[in-house]
mmCIF file of C-alpha atoms and ligand atoms in Angstrom:
data_model
loop_
_atom_site.group_PDB
_atom_site.id
_atom_site.type_symbol
_atom_site.label_atom_id
_atom_site.label_comp_id
_atom_site.label_asym_id
_atom_site.label_seq_id
_atom_site.Cartn_x
_atom_site.Cartn_y
_atom_site.Cartn_z
ATOM 1 C CA UNK A 555 -18.265 28.732 -56.597
ATOM 2 C CA UNK A 556 -21.042 28.233 -58.738
ATOM 3 C CA UNK A 557 -24.690 28.161 -57.333
ATOM 4 C CA UNK A 558 -28.349 28.481 -58.471
ATOM 5 C CA UNK A 559 -30.531 31.093 -56.615
ATOM 6 C CA UNK A 560 -33.830 32.222 -56.866
ATOM 7 C CA UNK A 561 -35.781 35.371 -55.427
ATOM 8 C CA UNK A 562 -38.866 33.303 -53.508
ATOM 9 C CA UNK A 563 -42.233 35.075 -54.691
ATOM 10 C CA UNK A 564 -40.628 36.278 -58.167
ATOM 11 C CA UNK A 565 -41.551 34.212 -61.434
ATOM 12 C CA UNK A 566 -38.452 32.511 -63.331
ATOM 13 C CA UNK A 567 -35.842 34.159 -60.924
ATOM 14 C CA UNK A 568 -33.369 31.073 -61.273
ATOM 15 C CA UNK A 569 -29.977 32.168 -61.920
ATOM 16 C CA UNK A 570 -26.401 31.157 -61.621
ATOM 17 C CA UNK A 571 -24.418 33.062 -58.950
ATOM 18 C CA UNK A 572 -21.019 33.122 -57.498
ATOM 19 C CA UNK A 573 -20.594 32.501 -53.629
ATOM 20 C CA UNK A 574 -17.880 31.464 -51.482
ATOM 21 C CA UNK A 575 -17.078 27.536 -50.803
ATOM 22 C CA UNK A 576 -18.629 27.268 -47.070
ATOM 23 C CA UNK A 577 -16.227 27.072 -44.216
ATOM 24 C CA UNK A 578 -15.895 23.826 -42.188
ATOM 25 C CA UNK A 579 -16.269 24.108 -38.551
ATOM 26 C CA UNK A 580 -15.546 21.495 -35.900
ATOM 27 C CA UNK A 581 -18.955 19.350 -36.524
ATOM 28 C CA UNK A 582 -19.396 20.102 -40.152
ATOM 29 C CA UNK A 583 -18.638 17.972 -43.298
ATOM 30 C CA UNK A 584 -17.833 19.644 -46.648
ATOM 31 C CA UNK A 585 -19.597 17.907 -49.471
ATOM 32 C CA UNK A 586 -18.579 18.387 -53.288
ATOM 33 C CA UNK A 587 -21.968 17.975 -54.924
ATOM 34 C CA UNK A 588 -22.265 15.523 -57.829
ATOM 35 C CA UNK A 589 -25.969 15.555 -58.765
ATOM 36 C CA UNK A 590 -29.065 17.329 -57.655
ATOM 37 C CA UNK A 591 -32.766 16.192 -58.511
ATOM 38 C CA UNK A 592 -35.418 18.585 -59.429
ATOM 39 C CA UNK A 593 -38.915 18.082 -58.447
ATOM 40 C CA UNK A 594 -42.245 20.020 -58.430
ATOM 41 C CA UNK A 595 -41.074 21.946 -55.217
ATOM 42 C CA UNK A 596 -38.440 23.363 -57.083
ATOM 43 C CA UNK A 597 -40.574 24.070 -60.006
ATOM 44 C CA UNK A 598 -43.277 26.075 -57.768
ATOM 45 C CA UNK A 599 -40.329 28.023 -56.071
ATOM 46 C CA UNK A 600 -39.121 29.192 -59.430
ATOM 47 C CA UNK A 601 -42.629 30.038 -60.529
ATOM 48 C CA UNK A 602 -42.949 32.290 -57.347
ATOM 49 C CA UNK A 603 -45.525 30.176 -55.389
ATOM 50 C CA UNK A 604 -43.589 28.622 -52.462
ATOM 51 C CA UNK A 605 -40.153 29.102 -50.920
ATOM 52 C CA UNK A 606 -38.488 31.523 -48.147
ATOM 53 C CA UNK A 607 -35.164 33.314 -47.993
ATOM 54 C CA UNK A 608 -32.848 32.753 -45.102
ATOM 55 C CA UNK A 609 -33.063 35.299 -42.713
ATOM 56 C CA UNK A 610 -31.442 38.569 -43.547
ATOM 57 C CA UNK A 611 -30.858 37.359 -47.154
ATOM 58 C CA UNK A 612 -32.557 38.398 -50.591
ATOM 59 C CA UNK A 613 -31.981 35.221 -52.434
ATOM 60 C CA UNK A 614 -32.381 31.365 -51.776
ATOM 61 C CA UNK A 615 -29.990 28.743 -53.123
ATOM 62 C CA UNK A 616 -32.507 25.922 -54.160
ATOM 63 C CA UNK A 617 -32.138 22.190 -54.752
ATOM 64 C CA UNK A 618 -33.121 19.729 -51.789
ATOM 65 C CA UNK A 619 -32.305 16.374 -53.602
ATOM 66 C CA UNK A 620 -28.592 15.659 -53.532
ATOM 67 C CA UNK A 621 -25.749 13.292 -53.847
ATOM 68 C CA UNK A 622 -22.119 14.416 -53.021
ATOM 69 C CA UNK A 623 -18.761 13.194 -51.876
ATOM 70 C CA UNK A 624 -17.292 14.122 -48.704
ATOM 71 C CA UNK A 625 -14.265 16.126 -49.162
ATOM 72 C CA UNK A 626 -13.325 17.487 -45.932
ATOM 73 C CA UNK A 627 -14.668 16.846 -42.365
ATOM 74 C CA UNK A 628 -14.153 19.265 -39.171
ATOM 75 C CA UNK A 629 -12.132 17.948 -36.033
ATOM 76 C CA UNK A 630 -15.118 16.501 -34.216
ATOM 77 C CA UNK A 631 -16.717 14.727 -37.004
ATOM 78 C CA UNK A 632 -16.974 10.946 -36.270
ATOM 79 C CA UNK A 633 -19.235 9.236 -39.005
ATOM 80 C CA UNK A 634 -17.668 10.396 -42.157
ATOM 81 C CA UNK A 635 -14.548 10.761 -43.958
ATOM 82 C CA UNK A 636 -13.498 12.158 -47.458
ATOM 83 C CA UNK A 637 -14.498 9.883 -50.236
ATOM 84 C CA UNK A 638 -17.962 8.974 -48.539
ATOM 85 C CA UNK A 639 -21.027 9.548 -50.805
ATOM 86 C CA UNK A 640 -23.547 11.228 -48.812
ATOM 87 C CA UNK A 641 -27.308 12.443 -49.105
ATOM 88 C CA UNK A 642 -28.471 15.226 -46.970
ATOM 89 C CA UNK A 643 -31.681 15.283 -45.236
ATOM 90 C CA UNK A 644 -33.789 18.388 -45.808
ATOM 91 C CA UNK A 645 -35.658 19.793 -42.855
ATOM 92 C CA UNK A 646 -33.941 21.059 -39.730
ATOM 93 C CA UNK A 647 -35.502 21.442 -36.263
ATOM 94 C CA UNK A 648 -37.205 24.255 -34.158
ATOM 95 C CA UNK A 649 -37.585 23.428 -30.365
ATOM 96 C CA UNK A 650 -41.106 21.796 -30.563
ATOM 97 C CA UNK A 651 -41.704 18.494 -28.715
ATOM 98 C CA UNK A 652 -41.452 16.465 -31.979
ATOM 99 C CA UNK A 653 -38.164 18.232 -33.248
ATOM 100 C CA UNK A 654 -36.567 17.582 -29.788
ATOM 101 C CA UNK A 655 -37.509 14.064 -30.388
ATOM 102 C CA UNK A 656 -35.578 14.098 -33.741
ATOM 103 C CA UNK A 657 -38.916 13.633 -35.545
ATOM 104 C CA UNK A 658 -38.311 17.106 -37.384
ATOM 105 C CA UNK A 659 -40.629 15.914 -40.160
ATOM 106 C CA UNK A 660 -43.355 15.923 -37.770
ATOM 107 C CA UNK A 661 -42.639 19.503 -36.546
ATOM 108 C CA UNK A 662 -45.518 20.717 -34.198
ATOM 109 C CA UNK A 663 -44.709 24.475 -34.198
ATOM 110 C CA UNK A 664 -43.873 24.916 -37.813
ATOM 111 C CA UNK A 665 -40.657 26.895 -37.139
ATOM 112 C CA UNK A 666 -38.791 24.271 -38.901
ATOM 113 C CA UNK A 667 -36.443 25.271 -41.962
ATOM 114 C CA UNK A 668 -35.962 23.167 -45.035
ATOM 115 C CA UNK A 669 -32.639 23.180 -47.008
ATOM 116 C CA UNK A 670 -33.262 24.796 -50.477
ATOM 117 C CA UNK A 671 -36.890 25.404 -49.780
ATOM 118 C CA UNK A 672 -37.666 27.396 -46.654
ATOM 119 C CA UNK A 673 -35.325 29.542 -44.884
ATOM 120 C CA UNK A 674 -32.222 27.828 -45.478
ATOM 121 C CA UNK A 675 -30.025 27.399 -48.627
ATOM 122 C CA UNK A 676 -30.052 24.266 -50.721
ATOM 123 C CA UNK A 677 -27.648 22.203 -52.464
ATOM 124 C CA UNK A 678 -27.468 23.375 -55.950
ATOM 125 C CA UNK A 679 -23.936 24.769 -55.488
ATOM 126 C CA UNK A 680 -20.651 23.340 -56.062
ATOM 127 C CA UNK A 681 -20.192 22.503 -52.313
ATOM 128 C CA UNK A 682 -22.342 22.709 -49.166
ATOM 129 C CA UNK A 683 -21.427 22.277 -45.546
ATOM 130 C CA UNK A 684 -23.571 20.385 -43.210
ATOM 131 C CA UNK A 685 -23.611 18.908 -39.679
ATOM 132 C CA UNK A 686 -22.682 15.257 -39.433
ATOM 133 C CA UNK A 687 -26.167 14.357 -37.723
ATOM 134 C CA UNK A 688 -28.128 15.506 -40.790
ATOM 135 C CA UNK A 689 -26.301 13.514 -43.509
ATOM 136 C CA UNK A 690 -26.812 9.949 -44.749
ATOM 137 C CA UNK A 691 -24.169 7.633 -46.091
ATOM 138 C CA UNK A 692 -25.021 6.156 -49.230
ATOM 139 C CA UNK A 693 -23.288 2.789 -50.240
ATOM 140 C CA UNK A 694 -20.869 3.341 -53.091
ATOM 141 C CA UNK A 695 -22.452 0.565 -55.058
ATOM 142 C CA UNK A 696 -25.795 2.689 -55.569
ATOM 143 C CA UNK A 697 -23.775 5.029 -57.714
ATOM 144 C CA UNK A 698 -25.527 7.890 -59.440
ATOM 145 C CA UNK A 699 -29.002 6.394 -58.265
ATOM 146 C CA UNK A 700 -28.026 7.649 -55.114
ATOM 147 C CA UNK A 701 -29.551 10.934 -56.055
ATOM 148 C CA UNK A 702 -32.973 9.238 -55.917
ATOM 149 C CA UNK A 703 -32.787 8.634 -52.057
ATOM 150 C CA UNK A 704 -34.479 11.860 -50.669
ATOM 151 C CA UNK A 705 -37.575 11.624 -53.066
ATOM 152 C CA UNK A 706 -37.436 7.966 -52.166
ATOM 153 C CA UNK A 707 -37.827 8.930 -48.391
ATOM 154 C CA UNK A 708 -41.083 10.776 -48.983
ATOM 155 C CA UNK A 709 -42.639 7.518 -50.599
ATOM 156 C CA UNK A 710 -41.054 5.219 -47.614
ATOM 157 C CA UNK A 711 -42.890 7.620 -45.335
ATOM 158 C CA UNK A 712 -46.076 7.320 -47.356
ATOM 159 C CA UNK A 713 -45.798 3.621 -46.958
ATOM 160 C CA UNK A 714 -44.636 3.428 -43.336
ATOM 161 C CA UNK A 715 -47.309 5.587 -42.306
ATOM 162 C CA UNK A 716 -50.074 3.597 -44.277
ATOM 163 C CA UNK A 717 -49.033 0.366 -42.370
ATOM 164 C CA UNK A 718 -48.579 2.165 -39.110
ATOM 165 C CA UNK A 719 -52.259 3.571 -38.969
ATOM 166 C CA UNK A 720 -53.521 0.116 -40.188
ATOM 167 C CA UNK A 721 -52.351 -1.430 -36.911
ATOM 168 C CA UNK A 722 -55.796 -0.253 -35.980
ATOM 169 C CA UNK A 723 -57.113 -3.555 -36.709
ATOM 170 C CA UNK A 724 -56.290 -7.020 -38.507
ATOM 171 C CA UNK A 725 -55.588 -5.835 -41.688
ATOM 172 C CA UNK A 726 -54.219 -8.080 -44.918
ATOM 173 C CA UNK A 727 -53.950 -5.829 -47.824
ATOM 174 C CA UNK A 728 -53.850 -7.181 -51.512
ATOM 175 C CA UNK A 729 -54.119 -4.204 -53.451
ATOM 176 C CA UNK A 730 -52.578 -0.840 -53.734
ATOM 177 C CA UNK A 731 -53.405 2.069 -56.005
ATOM 178 C CA UNK A 732 -50.837 4.583 -56.549
ATOM 179 C CA UNK A 733 -51.997 8.045 -58.361
ATOM 180 C CA UNK A 734 -49.304 9.617 -60.269
ATOM 181 C CA UNK A 735 -46.634 8.255 -62.129
ATOM 182 C CA UNK A 736 -43.748 10.856 -61.735
ATOM 183 C CA UNK A 737 -40.773 9.551 -59.942
ATOM 184 C CA UNK A 738 -42.716 9.765 -56.450
ATOM 185 C CA UNK A 739 -45.346 7.610 -57.816
ATOM 186 C CA UNK A 740 -43.250 5.194 -59.450
ATOM 187 C CA UNK A 741 -40.769 4.800 -56.539
ATOM 188 C CA UNK A 742 -43.883 4.437 -54.186
ATOM 189 C CA UNK A 743 -45.113 1.710 -56.703
ATOM 190 C CA UNK A 744 -41.885 0.062 -56.597
ATOM 191 C CA UNK A 745 -41.831 0.043 -52.613
ATOM 192 C CA UNK A 746 -45.224 -1.286 -52.649
ATOM 193 C CA UNK A 747 -44.461 -4.138 -54.977
ATOM 194 C CA UNK A 748 -41.515 -5.048 -52.762
ATOM 195 C CA UNK A 749 -44.004 -5.420 -49.759
ATOM 196 C CA UNK A 750 -45.748 -8.079 -51.693
ATOM 197 C CA UNK A 751 -48.861 -6.116 -53.064
ATOM 198 C CA UNK A 752 -50.463 -6.104 -56.349
ATOM 199 C CA UNK A 753 -49.925 -2.513 -57.398
ATOM 200 C CA UNK A 754 -52.122 -0.283 -59.751
ATOM 201 C CA UNK A 755 -50.632 2.739 -61.082
ATOM 202 C CA UNK A 756 -52.936 5.424 -62.286
ATOM 203 C CA UNK A 757 -52.331 8.568 -64.231
ATOM 204 C CA UNK A 758 -53.662 10.600 -67.337
ATOM 205 C CA UNK A 759 -51.530 9.515 -70.113
ATOM 206 C CA UNK A 760 -50.015 6.506 -72.390
ATOM 207 C CA UNK A 761 -45.988 6.391 -72.502
ATOM 208 C CA UNK A 762 -44.484 3.671 -74.016
ATOM 209 C CA UNK A 763 -41.451 4.114 -72.082
ATOM 210 C CA UNK A 764 -43.388 4.091 -68.788
ATOM 211 C CA UNK A 765 -45.440 1.104 -70.080
ATOM 212 C CA UNK A 766 -41.982 -0.739 -70.300
ATOM 213 C CA UNK A 767 -41.255 0.106 -66.536
ATOM 214 C CA UNK A 768 -44.821 -1.106 -65.750
ATOM 215 C CA UNK A 769 -44.428 -4.393 -67.501
ATOM 216 C CA UNK A 770 -40.834 -4.818 -65.944
ATOM 217 C CA UNK A 771 -42.321 -4.306 -62.553
ATOM 218 C CA UNK A 772 -45.741 -6.536 -62.965
ATOM 219 C CA UNK A 773 -47.499 -3.203 -62.397
ATOM 220 C CA UNK A 774 -51.014 -2.763 -63.877
ATOM 221 C CA UNK A 775 -51.560 0.800 -65.365
ATOM 222 C CA UNK A 776 -54.750 2.713 -66.023
ATOM 223 C CA UNK A 777 -55.032 6.033 -68.032
ATOM 224 C CA UNK A 778 -57.998 8.230 -66.407
ATOM 225 C CA UNK A 779 -58.579 9.618 -69.787
ATOM 226 C CA UNK A 780 -60.014 6.130 -70.777
ATOM 227 C CA UNK A 781 -61.492 5.082 -67.689
ATOM 228 C CA UNK A 782 -63.019 6.788 -64.554
ATOM 229 C CA UNK A 783 -61.032 6.348 -61.242
ATOM 230 C CA UNK A 784 -64.451 4.931 -59.725
ATOM 231 C CA UNK A 785 -64.520 2.102 -62.355
ATOM 232 C CA UNK A 786 -61.292 0.624 -61.544
ATOM 233 C CA UNK A 787 -62.261 -1.527 -58.673
ATOM 234 C CA UNK A 788 -65.018 -2.993 -60.719
ATOM 235 C CA UNK A 789 -62.606 -3.415 -63.650
ATOM 236 C CA UNK A 790 -60.098 -5.379 -61.732
ATOM 237 C CA UNK A 791 -62.911 -7.235 -59.576
ATOM 238 C CA UNK A 792 -61.499 -6.273 -56.317
ATOM 239 C CA UNK A 793 -61.347 -3.269 -53.773
ATOM 240 C CA UNK A 794 -58.455 -1.191 -53.327
ATOM 241 C CA UNK A 795 -56.835 -1.471 -49.638
ATOM 242 C CA UNK A 796 -54.256 1.296 -49.817
ATOM 243 C CA UNK A 797 -53.983 4.284 -52.062
ATOM 244 C CA UNK A 798 -51.241 6.664 -52.155
ATOM 245 C CA UNK A 799 -52.009 10.120 -53.678
ATOM 246 C CA UNK A 800 -48.941 11.675 -55.624
ATOM 247 C CA UNK A 801 -50.501 13.704 -58.618
ATOM 248 C CA UNK A 802 -50.323 17.017 -57.087
ATOM 249 C CA UNK A 803 -54.062 17.350 -58.131
ATOM 250 C CA UNK A 804 -56.447 17.955 -55.138
ATOM 251 C CA UNK A 805 -59.342 16.788 -57.272
ATOM 252 C CA UNK A 806 -57.752 13.434 -57.787
ATOM 253 C CA UNK A 807 -56.926 13.264 -54.274
ATOM 254 C CA UNK A 808 -60.607 13.748 -52.948
ATOM 255 C CA UNK A 809 -61.756 11.017 -55.851
ATOM 256 C CA UNK A 810 -58.975 8.663 -54.555
ATOM 257 C CA UNK A 811 -60.419 8.733 -51.014
ATOM 258 C CA UNK A 812 -63.946 7.774 -52.510
ATOM 259 C CA UNK A 813 -62.413 4.925 -54.709
ATOM 260 C CA UNK A 814 -60.809 3.327 -51.787
ATOM 261 C CA UNK A 815 -62.358 0.285 -50.459
ATOM 262 C CA UNK A 816 -63.629 -0.996 -46.879
ATOM 263 C CA UNK A 817 -61.026 -0.639 -43.987
ATOM 264 C CA UNK A 818 -58.759 1.004 -46.658
ATOM 265 C CA UNK A 819 -55.985 3.621 -45.798
ATOM 266 C CA UNK A 820 -55.597 6.778 -48.104
ATOM 267 C CA UNK A 821 -52.113 8.451 -47.844
ATOM 268 C CA UNK A 822 -52.262 11.878 -49.235
ATOM 269 C CA UNK A 823 -48.721 13.263 -50.236
ATOM 270 C CA UNK A 824 -49.276 15.900 -52.910
ATOM 271 C CA UNK A 825 -48.207 19.515 -52.195
ATOM 272 C CA UNK A 826 -50.869 21.607 -53.984
ATOM 273 C CA UNK A 827 -50.277 25.190 -53.734
ATOM 274 C CA UNK A 828 -53.043 26.516 -55.602
ATOM 275 C CA UNK A 829 -56.418 27.498 -55.113
ATOM 276 C CA UNK A 830 -58.500 24.923 -57.045
ATOM 277 C CA UNK A 831 -62.105 24.466 -56.223
ATOM 278 C CA UNK A 832 -63.794 21.076 -56.926
ATOM 279 C CA UNK A 833 -67.485 20.061 -56.596
ATOM 280 C CA UNK A 834 -68.034 16.444 -54.842
ATOM 281 C CA UNK A 835 -70.957 15.002 -53.299
ATOM 282 C CA UNK A 836 -70.427 15.640 -49.513
ATOM 283 C CA UNK A 837 -72.905 13.119 -48.238
ATOM 284 C CA UNK A 838 -71.454 10.562 -50.487
ATOM 285 C CA UNK A 839 -67.807 11.414 -49.253
ATOM 286 C CA UNK A 840 -68.777 11.389 -45.655
ATOM 287 C CA UNK A 841 -70.915 8.266 -45.850
ATOM 288 C CA UNK A 842 -68.437 6.433 -47.722
ATOM 289 C CA UNK A 843 -65.582 7.064 -45.145
ATOM 290 C CA UNK A 844 -67.929 6.463 -42.046
ATOM 291 C CA UNK A 845 -69.543 3.029 -43.369
ATOM 292 C CA UNK A 846 -66.047 2.018 -44.872
ATOM 293 C CA UNK A 847 -64.114 2.589 -41.897
ATOM 294 C CA UNK A 848 -61.806 4.213 -43.867
ATOM 295 C CA UNK A 849 -58.835 6.389 -42.781
ATOM 296 C CA UNK A 850 -57.294 9.270 -44.502
ATOM 297 C CA UNK A 851 -53.466 10.360 -43.731
ATOM 298 C CA UNK A 852 -51.418 13.418 -44.849
ATOM 299 C CA UNK A 853 -47.626 13.087 -44.915
ATOM 300 C CA UNK A 854 -44.763 15.360 -45.659
ATOM 301 C CA UNK A 855 -41.102 15.345 -45.338
ATOM 302 C CA UNK A 856 -39.308 12.215 -43.964
ATOM 303 C CA UNK A 857 -37.569 10.784 -41.084
ATOM 304 C CA UNK A 858 -33.976 9.683 -40.902
ATOM 305 C CA UNK A 859 -35.187 6.168 -40.676
ATOM 306 C CA UNK A 860 -37.020 6.524 -44.070
ATOM 307 C CA UNK A 861 -33.722 7.499 -45.653
ATOM 308 C CA UNK A 862 -32.319 4.259 -44.162
ATOM 309 C CA UNK A 863 -35.210 2.192 -45.517
ATOM 310 C CA UNK A 864 -34.820 3.768 -48.837
ATOM 311 C CA UNK A 865 -31.370 2.699 -49.168
ATOM 312 C CA UNK A 866 -32.453 -0.705 -48.270
ATOM 313 C CA UNK A 867 -35.234 -0.784 -50.787
ATOM 314 C CA UNK A 868 -33.177 0.756 -53.644
ATOM 315 C CA UNK A 869 -30.704 -1.852 -53.269
ATOM 316 C CA UNK A 870 -33.430 -4.709 -53.341
ATOM 317 C CA UNK A 871 -34.951 -2.949 -56.168
ATOM 318 C CA UNK A 872 -31.689 -2.685 -58.167
ATOM 319 C CA UNK A 873 -31.101 -6.422 -57.401
ATOM 320 C CA UNK A 874 -34.530 -7.482 -58.218
ATOM 321 C CA UNK A 875 -35.070 -5.368 -61.496
ATOM 322 C CA UNK A 876 -31.434 -4.803 -62.807
ATOM 323 C CA UNK A 877 -31.082 -1.501 -64.511
ATOM 324 C CA UNK A 878 -34.639 -0.358 -63.627
ATOM 325 C CA UNK A 879 -33.542 2.892 -61.187
ATOM 326 C CA UNK A 880 -30.920 4.088 -63.717
ATOM 327 C CA UNK A 881 -34.040 4.279 -66.253
ATOM 328 C CA UNK A 882 -35.773 6.569 -64.161
ATOM 329 C CA UNK A 883 -33.230 9.461 -64.489
ATOM 330 C CA UNK A 884 -34.522 10.666 -67.724
ATOM 331 C CA UNK A 885 -32.622 14.030 -68.189
ATOM 332 C CA UNK A 886 -29.344 15.501 -67.205
ATOM 333 C CA UNK A 887 -28.608 19.131 -67.456
ATOM 334 C CA UNK A 888 -25.906 21.516 -66.543
ATOM 335 C CA UNK A 889 -26.446 23.914 -64.147
ATOM 336 C CA UNK A 890 -26.367 26.604 -66.679
ATOM 337 C CA UNK A 891 -29.482 25.170 -68.085
ATOM 338 C CA UNK A 892 -31.422 25.349 -65.106
ATOM 339 C CA UNK A 893 -34.633 26.906 -66.695
ATOM 340 C CA UNK A 894 -34.650 24.308 -69.734
ATOM 341 C CA UNK A 895 -34.274 21.727 -66.939
ATOM 342 C CA UNK A 896 -37.233 22.934 -64.795
ATOM 343 C CA UNK A 897 -39.485 23.214 -68.032
ATOM 344 C CA UNK A 898 -38.760 19.796 -68.827
ATOM 345 C CA UNK A 899 -40.097 18.240 -65.427
ATOM 346 C CA UNK A 900 -43.278 17.353 -66.378
ATOM 347 C CA UNK A 901 -42.278 15.262 -69.596
ATOM 348 C CA UNK A 902 -39.414 13.450 -67.600
ATOM 349 C CA UNK A 903 -39.496 10.843 -64.790
ATOM 350 C CA UNK A 904 -36.466 12.355 -62.940
ATOM 351 C CA UNK A 905 -34.529 15.463 -64.147
ATOM 352 C CA UNK A 906 -30.800 16.073 -62.438
ATOM 353 C CA UNK A 907 -28.514 18.866 -62.489
ATOM 354 C CA UNK A 908 -24.921 17.517 -62.791
ATOM 355 C CA UNK A 909 -22.175 19.480 -61.396
HETATM 356 C C1 BGC B 626 -39.403 17.874 -50.204
HETATM 357 C C2 BGC B 626 -39.840 17.577 -48.933
HETATM 358 C C3 BGC B 626 -40.348 18.967 -48.166
HETATM 359 C C4 BGC B 626 -41.617 19.366 -48.896
HETATM 360 C C5 BGC B 626 -42.403 20.377 -48.562
HETATM 361 C C6 BGC B 626 -40.711 18.222 -50.905
HETATM 362 O O1 BGC B 626 -40.410 18.447 -52.278
HETATM 363 O O2 BGC B 626 -38.932 16.620 -50.785
HETATM 364 O O3 BGC B 626 -38.394 17.496 -47.963
HETATM 365 O O4 BGC B 626 -40.734 18.722 -46.783
HETATM 366 O O5 BGC B 626 -41.334 19.489 -50.386
HETATM 367 O O6 BGC B 626 -41.450 21.587 -48.503
HETATM 368 ZN ZN1 ZN B 627 -40.659 21.487 -34.660
#
């Protein structure tokens, strides 16, 4: 079968390879891949900045945002049958206390693997096999939009974490800000709207296509080429209670922390593989956090319950803003065009590979 592999550490190494269809053992499910979404992680892996091969192998099959159909199940599989549509989770446990409690996303020892990213092959292949415990069934009526579930699970973890840490006090948030309007930023904005918040989306461009999405959602958009991030609370006449940072830019992350209001929570979710230096006023940064009782929390990956909440929210979003989710998939490519697909990431909302 066809698959797309890279050699981690080597720039632009993505290529089509031919590998065997995996065999199905007693507790495994064989999945025929339909769509695989690409994100910045895949881009950075193909840039040679990130990613690890599985033990004793020379290449890594990439792809971690999948949607596929069950075609075969092992004799011990209980929850799945051929024809089911499924999304696989990404992270696999080591033996730390969190992993043993099925909180792989909070792995303590760092011995975890991630399919398509770290030490384990991903889903950019015609078929993959997986244990049923790592698969999530998606309702058929979600259709192709099911491919958005894995990145949606990250947004769900960001929002769930924000509300969890704010249990530290009485908290009645009104305004949320999401920095970054890639798929992750947009789906986070959608989830925050569904939680009843006023939502502000911030990025560095004006894009008529995205403007239509913001207005359909009732979201206020600011372009930081036109307004300084620090002026936004003044401009809207109220403080920001929750900020979710998803730009991939650590400078924006530091400034977002300073812009957040009293008692606010700032969730940092960008993976910034580089070594960017920025200059900030350390005293202002510290003083603002202390006098504002603010809290900063970082999040990565997602728990199974975030996938489940993601299914619920994608369905509610579809019901509330009909046709919106489909509009977030802005490009489809065949596997052969992987390089073109990766280089189109930054001008698209979500790029998918179609098998
Ligand atoms: C994936 C996560 C993963 C993270 C770090 C993201 O793109 O969606 O599942 O944990 O990269 O490798
Ligand atoms: Zn662990």
